[in-house]
Structures are given as structure tokens and as C-alpha cells.
mmCIF file of C-alpha atoms in Angstrom:
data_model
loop_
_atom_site.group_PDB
_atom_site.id
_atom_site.type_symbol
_atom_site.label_atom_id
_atom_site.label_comp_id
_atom_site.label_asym_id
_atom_site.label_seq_id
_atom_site.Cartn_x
_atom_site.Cartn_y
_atom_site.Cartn_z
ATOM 1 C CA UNK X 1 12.134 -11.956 56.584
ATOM 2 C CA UNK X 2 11.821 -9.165 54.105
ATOM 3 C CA UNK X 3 9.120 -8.832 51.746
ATOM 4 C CA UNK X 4 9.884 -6.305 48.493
ATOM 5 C CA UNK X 5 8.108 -5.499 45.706
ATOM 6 C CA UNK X 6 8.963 -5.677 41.667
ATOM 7 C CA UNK X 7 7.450 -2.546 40.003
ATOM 8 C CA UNK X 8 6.895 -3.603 36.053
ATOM 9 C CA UNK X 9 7.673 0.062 34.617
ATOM 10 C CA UNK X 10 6.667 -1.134 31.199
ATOM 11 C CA UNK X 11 3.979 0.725 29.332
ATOM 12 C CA UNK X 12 3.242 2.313 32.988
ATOM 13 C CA UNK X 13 2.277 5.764 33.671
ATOM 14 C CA UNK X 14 4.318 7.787 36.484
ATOM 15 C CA UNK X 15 1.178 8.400 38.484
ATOM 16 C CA UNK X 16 1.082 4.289 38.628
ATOM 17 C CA UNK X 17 4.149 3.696 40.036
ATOM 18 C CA UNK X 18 4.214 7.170 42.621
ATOM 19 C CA UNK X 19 0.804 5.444 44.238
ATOM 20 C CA UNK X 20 2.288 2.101 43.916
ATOM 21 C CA UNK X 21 5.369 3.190 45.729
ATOM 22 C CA UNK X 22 3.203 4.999 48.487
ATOM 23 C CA UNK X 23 1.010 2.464 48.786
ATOM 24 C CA UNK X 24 3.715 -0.216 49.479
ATOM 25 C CA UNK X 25 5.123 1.629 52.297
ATOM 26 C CA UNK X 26 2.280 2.448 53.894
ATOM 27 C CA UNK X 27 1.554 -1.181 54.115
ATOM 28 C CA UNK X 28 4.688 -2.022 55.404
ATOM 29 C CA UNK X 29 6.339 -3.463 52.269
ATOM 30 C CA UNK X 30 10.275 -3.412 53.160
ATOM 31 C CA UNK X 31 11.401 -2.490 49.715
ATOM 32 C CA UNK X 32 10.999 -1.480 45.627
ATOM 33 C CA UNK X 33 12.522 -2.691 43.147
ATOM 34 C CA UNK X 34 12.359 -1.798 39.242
ATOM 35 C CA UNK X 35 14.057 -3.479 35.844
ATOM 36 C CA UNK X 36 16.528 -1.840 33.518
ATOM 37 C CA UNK X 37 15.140 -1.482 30.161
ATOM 38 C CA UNK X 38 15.650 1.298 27.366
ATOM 39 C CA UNK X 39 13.339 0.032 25.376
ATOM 40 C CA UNK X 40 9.393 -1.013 25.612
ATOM 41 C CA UNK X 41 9.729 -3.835 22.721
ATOM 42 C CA UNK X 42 11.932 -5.864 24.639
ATOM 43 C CA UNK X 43 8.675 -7.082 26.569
ATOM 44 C CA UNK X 44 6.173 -6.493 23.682
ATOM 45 C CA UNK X 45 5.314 -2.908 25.472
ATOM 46 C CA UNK X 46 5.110 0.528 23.527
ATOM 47 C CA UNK X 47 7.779 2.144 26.109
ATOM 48 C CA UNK X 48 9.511 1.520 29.456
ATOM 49 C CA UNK X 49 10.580 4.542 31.962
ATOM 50 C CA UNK X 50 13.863 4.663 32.834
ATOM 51 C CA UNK X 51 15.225 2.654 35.866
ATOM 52 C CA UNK X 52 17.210 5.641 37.553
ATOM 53 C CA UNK X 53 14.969 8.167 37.113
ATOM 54 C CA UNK X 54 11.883 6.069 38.434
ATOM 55 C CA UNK X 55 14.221 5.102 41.820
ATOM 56 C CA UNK X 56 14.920 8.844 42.274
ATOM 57 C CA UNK X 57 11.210 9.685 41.491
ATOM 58 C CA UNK X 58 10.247 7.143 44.512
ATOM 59 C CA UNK X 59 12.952 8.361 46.355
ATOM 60 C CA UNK X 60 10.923 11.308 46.755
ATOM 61 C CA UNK X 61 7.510 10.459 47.646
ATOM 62 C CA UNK X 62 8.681 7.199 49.954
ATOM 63 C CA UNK X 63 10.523 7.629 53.457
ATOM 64 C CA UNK X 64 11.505 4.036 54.399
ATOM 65 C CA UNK X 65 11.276 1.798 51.907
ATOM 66 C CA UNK X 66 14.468 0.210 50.820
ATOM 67 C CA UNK X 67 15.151 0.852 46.717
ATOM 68 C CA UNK X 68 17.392 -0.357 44.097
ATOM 69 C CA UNK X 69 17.290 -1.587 40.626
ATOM 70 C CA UNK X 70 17.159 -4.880 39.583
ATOM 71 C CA UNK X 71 19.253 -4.420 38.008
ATOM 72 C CA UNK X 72 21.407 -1.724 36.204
ATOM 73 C CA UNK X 73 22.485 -3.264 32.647
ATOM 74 C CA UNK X 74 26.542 -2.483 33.280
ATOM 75 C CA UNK X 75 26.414 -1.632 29.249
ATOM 76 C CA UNK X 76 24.099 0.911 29.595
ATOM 77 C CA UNK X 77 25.469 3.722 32.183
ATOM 78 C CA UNK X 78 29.556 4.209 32.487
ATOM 79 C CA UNK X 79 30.893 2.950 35.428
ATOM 80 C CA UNK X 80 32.123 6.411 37.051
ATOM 81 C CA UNK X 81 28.592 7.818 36.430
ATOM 82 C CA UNK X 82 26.809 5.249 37.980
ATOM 83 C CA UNK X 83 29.375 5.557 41.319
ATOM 84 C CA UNK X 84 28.002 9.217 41.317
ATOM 85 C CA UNK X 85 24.487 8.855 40.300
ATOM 86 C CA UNK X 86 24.146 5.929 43.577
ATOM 87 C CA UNK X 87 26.377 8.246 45.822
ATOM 88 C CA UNK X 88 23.717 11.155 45.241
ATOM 89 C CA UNK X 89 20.494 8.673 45.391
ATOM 90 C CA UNK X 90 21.995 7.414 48.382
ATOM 91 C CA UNK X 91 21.303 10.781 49.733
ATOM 92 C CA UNK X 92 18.637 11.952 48.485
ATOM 93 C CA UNK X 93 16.395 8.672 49.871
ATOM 94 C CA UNK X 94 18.357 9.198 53.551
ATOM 95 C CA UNK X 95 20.738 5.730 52.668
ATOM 96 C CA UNK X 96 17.700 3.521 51.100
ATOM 97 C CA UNK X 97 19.677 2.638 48.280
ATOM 98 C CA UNK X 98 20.485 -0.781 47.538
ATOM 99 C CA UNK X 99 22.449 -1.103 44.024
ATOM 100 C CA UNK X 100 21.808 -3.717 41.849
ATOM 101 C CA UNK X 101 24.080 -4.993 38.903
ATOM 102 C CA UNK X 102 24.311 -6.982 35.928
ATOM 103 C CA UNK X 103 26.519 -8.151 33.562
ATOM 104 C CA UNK X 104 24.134 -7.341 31.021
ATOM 105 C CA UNK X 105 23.187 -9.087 27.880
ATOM 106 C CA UNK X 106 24.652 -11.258 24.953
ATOM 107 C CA UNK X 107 24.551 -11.287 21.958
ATOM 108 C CA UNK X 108 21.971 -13.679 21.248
ATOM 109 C CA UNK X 109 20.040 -12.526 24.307
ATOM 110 C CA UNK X 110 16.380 -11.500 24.461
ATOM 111 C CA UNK X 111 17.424 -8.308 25.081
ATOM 112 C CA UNK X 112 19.921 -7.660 22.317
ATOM 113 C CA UNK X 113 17.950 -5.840 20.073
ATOM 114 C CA UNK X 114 17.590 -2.209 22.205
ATOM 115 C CA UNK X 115 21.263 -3.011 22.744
ATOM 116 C CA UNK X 116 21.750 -3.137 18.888
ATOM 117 C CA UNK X 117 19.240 -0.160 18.246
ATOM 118 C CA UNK X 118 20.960 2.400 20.023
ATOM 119 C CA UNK X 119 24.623 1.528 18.439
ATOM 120 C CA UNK X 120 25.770 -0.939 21.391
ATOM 121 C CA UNK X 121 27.650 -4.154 20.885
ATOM 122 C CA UNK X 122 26.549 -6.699 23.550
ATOM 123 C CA UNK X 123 29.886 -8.824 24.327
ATOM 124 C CA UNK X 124 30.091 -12.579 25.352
ATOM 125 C CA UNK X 125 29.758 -14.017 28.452
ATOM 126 C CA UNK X 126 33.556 -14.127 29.801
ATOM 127 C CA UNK X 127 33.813 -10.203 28.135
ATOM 128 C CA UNK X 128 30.794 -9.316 30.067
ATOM 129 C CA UNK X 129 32.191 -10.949 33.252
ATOM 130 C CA UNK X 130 35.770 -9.483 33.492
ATOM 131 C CA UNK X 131 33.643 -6.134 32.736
ATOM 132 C CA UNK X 132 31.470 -6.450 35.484
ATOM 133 C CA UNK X 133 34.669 -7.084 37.926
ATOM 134 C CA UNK X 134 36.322 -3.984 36.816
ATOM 135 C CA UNK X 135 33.005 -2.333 36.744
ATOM 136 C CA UNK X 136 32.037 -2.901 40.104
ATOM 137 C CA UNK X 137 36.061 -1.898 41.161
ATOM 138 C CA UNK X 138 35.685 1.705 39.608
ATOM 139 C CA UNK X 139 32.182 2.310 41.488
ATOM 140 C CA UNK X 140 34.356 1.191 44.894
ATOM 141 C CA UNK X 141 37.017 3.523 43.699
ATOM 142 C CA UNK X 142 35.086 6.473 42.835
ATOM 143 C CA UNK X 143 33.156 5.641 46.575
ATOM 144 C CA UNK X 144 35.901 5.649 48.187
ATOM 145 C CA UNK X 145 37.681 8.967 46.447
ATOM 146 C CA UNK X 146 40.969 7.185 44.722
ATOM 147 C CA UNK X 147 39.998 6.900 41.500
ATOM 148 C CA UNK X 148 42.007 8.234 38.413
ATOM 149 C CA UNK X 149 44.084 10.263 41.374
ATOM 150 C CA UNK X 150 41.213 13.262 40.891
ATOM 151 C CA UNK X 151 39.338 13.817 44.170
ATOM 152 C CA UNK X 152 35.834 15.847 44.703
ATOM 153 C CA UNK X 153 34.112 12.969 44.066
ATOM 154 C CA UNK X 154 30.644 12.152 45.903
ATOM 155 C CA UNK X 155 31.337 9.178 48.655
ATOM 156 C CA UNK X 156 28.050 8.113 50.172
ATOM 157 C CA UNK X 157 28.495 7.638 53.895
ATOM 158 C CA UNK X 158 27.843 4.649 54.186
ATOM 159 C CA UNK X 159 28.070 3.094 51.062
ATOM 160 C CA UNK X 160 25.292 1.367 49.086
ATOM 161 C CA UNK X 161 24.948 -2.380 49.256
ATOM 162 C CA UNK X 162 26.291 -3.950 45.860
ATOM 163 C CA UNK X 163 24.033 -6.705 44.461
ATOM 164 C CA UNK X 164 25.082 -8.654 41.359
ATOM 165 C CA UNK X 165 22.755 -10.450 39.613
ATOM 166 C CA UNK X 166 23.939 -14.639 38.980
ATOM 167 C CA UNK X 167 22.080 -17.060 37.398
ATOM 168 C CA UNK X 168 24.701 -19.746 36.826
ATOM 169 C CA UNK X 169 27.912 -20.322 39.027
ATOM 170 C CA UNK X 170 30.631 -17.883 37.427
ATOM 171 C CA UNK X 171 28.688 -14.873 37.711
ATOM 172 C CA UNK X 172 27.968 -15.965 41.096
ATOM 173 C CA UNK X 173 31.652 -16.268 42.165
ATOM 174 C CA UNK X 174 31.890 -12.940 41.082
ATOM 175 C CA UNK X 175 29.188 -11.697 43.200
ATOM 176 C CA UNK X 176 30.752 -13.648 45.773
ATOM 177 C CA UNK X 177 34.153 -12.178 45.029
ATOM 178 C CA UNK X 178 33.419 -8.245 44.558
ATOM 179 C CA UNK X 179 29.950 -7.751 45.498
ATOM 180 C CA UNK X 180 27.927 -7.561 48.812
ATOM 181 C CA UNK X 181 25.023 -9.947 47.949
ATOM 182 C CA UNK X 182 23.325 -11.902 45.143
ATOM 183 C CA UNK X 183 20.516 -11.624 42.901
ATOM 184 C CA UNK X 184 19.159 -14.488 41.794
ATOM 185 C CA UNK X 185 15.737 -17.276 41.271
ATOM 186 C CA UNK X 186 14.585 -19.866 43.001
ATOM 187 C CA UNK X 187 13.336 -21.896 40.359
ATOM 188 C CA UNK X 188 16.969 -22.268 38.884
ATOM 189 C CA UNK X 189 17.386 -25.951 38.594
ATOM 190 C CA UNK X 190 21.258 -25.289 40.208
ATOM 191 C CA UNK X 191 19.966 -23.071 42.988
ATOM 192 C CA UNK X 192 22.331 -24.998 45.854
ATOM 193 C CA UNK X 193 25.206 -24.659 43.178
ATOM 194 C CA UNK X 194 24.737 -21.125 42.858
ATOM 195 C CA UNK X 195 24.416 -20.428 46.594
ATOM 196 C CA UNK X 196 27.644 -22.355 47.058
ATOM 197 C CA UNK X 197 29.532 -20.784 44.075
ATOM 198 C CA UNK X 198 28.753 -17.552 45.847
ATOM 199 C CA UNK X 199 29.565 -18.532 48.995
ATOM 200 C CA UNK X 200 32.959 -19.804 48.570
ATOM 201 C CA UNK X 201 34.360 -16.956 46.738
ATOM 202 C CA UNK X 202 32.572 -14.572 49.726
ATOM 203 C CA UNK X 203 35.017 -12.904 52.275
ATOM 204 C CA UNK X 204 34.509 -14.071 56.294
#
């Protein structure tokens, strides 16, 4: 079994989550993990760092702990950026990388407003699903150097882990489907439906 840990990075201070991050490996924690949030209000918090900069950050001051985020709003960071920004990570932390995904938010979700505030339109759920398919096929493109016929891009050796996060059984036959595992909660009252929604869409 592996035990990871959730670093909350709202209204906390760098030094917080460095000695956090240091702490946790030294203590044999097996990995980090951090939301995706733009904005502080979301949670009732003045401000929220950055996901990608706080992995890299960690990156830096851990050696062994696995990290990822948990995970990357798909609205927030183009596709072929992302493919770059986890092929350099990737390096950088020496293959510690796992990348988390989501289809992101609607637009009635709890998170809409730092969606709205910074000129976004969140789309509906089957939008947001069919995005996250093709999202998750340019990040395996750019990985694997055939995308847009243009090569030089960075392809991590090996690849990050894709995890997409599911909470109800269509998002989890896409994770099943395109992704290598699944994020989601135990206390969903469908867990075993999720699992097998998952599971049946999974490759052998």
C-alpha cells in the first residue's frame, strides 16, 4: 500500500509547503499531491499558489517522493503546453511525475466563478468529456513526437502516468478508455459502479 499526502495550497505560504514536502519524505510518505485552483475565493481563502509551479518547486527540494496534481483543470492550461510542461517536470524530479486530469468544471459548479472571472466559459458535462478525450490524445501525441507533423518536441522517457479524475461512471469509462488510472472517493455512494465503469472500458 501507498500512503500520499494532499497539500491544501490555499492561503499557504511557500516556506509551508517546501517543509511540508521535506518533511513527508523524510518520513517515508510515498507521494504529494496538490489541487488546481486560480483563485483563493473558490475555498473562502485570500489566494491559492499555482498547482504547476508548487509541483516543480517540490520537485526541487524532494528526491523520491512521487508528485502530481490532483488534478490539472483541462480548461485552464492548453493541451500541447501541458504535454511539455509534464515532459520537462518529468525530468526535472528524475520520472516522479504522476499527471493528474480533470474534466474541469460546469457551469453551475462551485468552481465556476474563477472560471468566469478570468473570461472562461465552463462547458457542460458531455462538452467537457469529449474535451478531455481529445485532450488527453494531444498530450500522447505531443509525448510521443507526431503531433501536428512538427517534431522537436520534449518526450519524457518514460512517460508520466495519466490519472483522470471520475466521480460518476462516464468520466470513469473515459479514464478507463484513454487514461492509465483513476482518481476518485470512497465515500461515493456508486463506488463499485465506478470501479466497474472503469474497468470495463480498461485495455488487458
Amino acid at each position: 500500500m501507498h500512503l500520499d499526502l494532499l497539500v491544501d495550497p490555499f492561503d499557504a505560504a511557500w516556506p509551508q509547503v517546501r517543509d511540508l514536502a521535506m518533511a513527508a519524505e523524510v518520513r517515508g510518505w510515498d507521494g504529494i499531491w496538490t489541487w488546481d485552483h486560480l483563485s483563493g475565493v473558490v475555498h473562502g481563502q485570500d489566494h491559492v499558489l499555482e498547482s504547476w509551479t508548487l509541483l516543480s518547486a517540490m520537485a526541487a527540494v524532494t528526491d523520491r517522493v512521487a508528485l502530481g496534481p490532483l488534478v490539472l483543470n483541462q480548461a485552464n492550461r492548453d493541451a500541447g503546453v501541458v504535454a511539455q510542461m509534464a515532459a520537462t517536470l518529468q525530468e526535472v524530479s528524475g520520472g516522479r511525475l504522476l499527471l493528474g486530469l480533470g474534466a474541469g468544471t460546469s457551469p453551475t459548479g462551485s468552481y465556476a466563478g474563477e472560471q468566469f472571472a478570468l473570461g472562461r466559459q465552463p462547458a457542460h458535462d458531455p462538452e467537457r468529456r469529449a474535451a478531455l478525450v481529445e485532450y488527453v490524445a494531444t498530450i500522447r501525441s505531443a509525448w510521443a513526437g507526431t503531433v501536428g507533423g512538427v517534431g522537436g518536441f520534449l518526450r519524457p522517457d518514460p512517460p508520466p502516468p495519466v490519472v483522470v479524475a471520475a466521480f460518476g461512471p462516464k468520466l470513469a469509462a473515459i479514464a478507463g478508455e484513454v487514461a492509465d488510472g483513476i482518481n476518485t472517493q470512497a465515500a461515493l455512494p456508486d463506488l463499485e459502479g465506478v470501479v466497474a465503469a472503469s474497468r470495463a472500458t480498461a485495455a488487458d
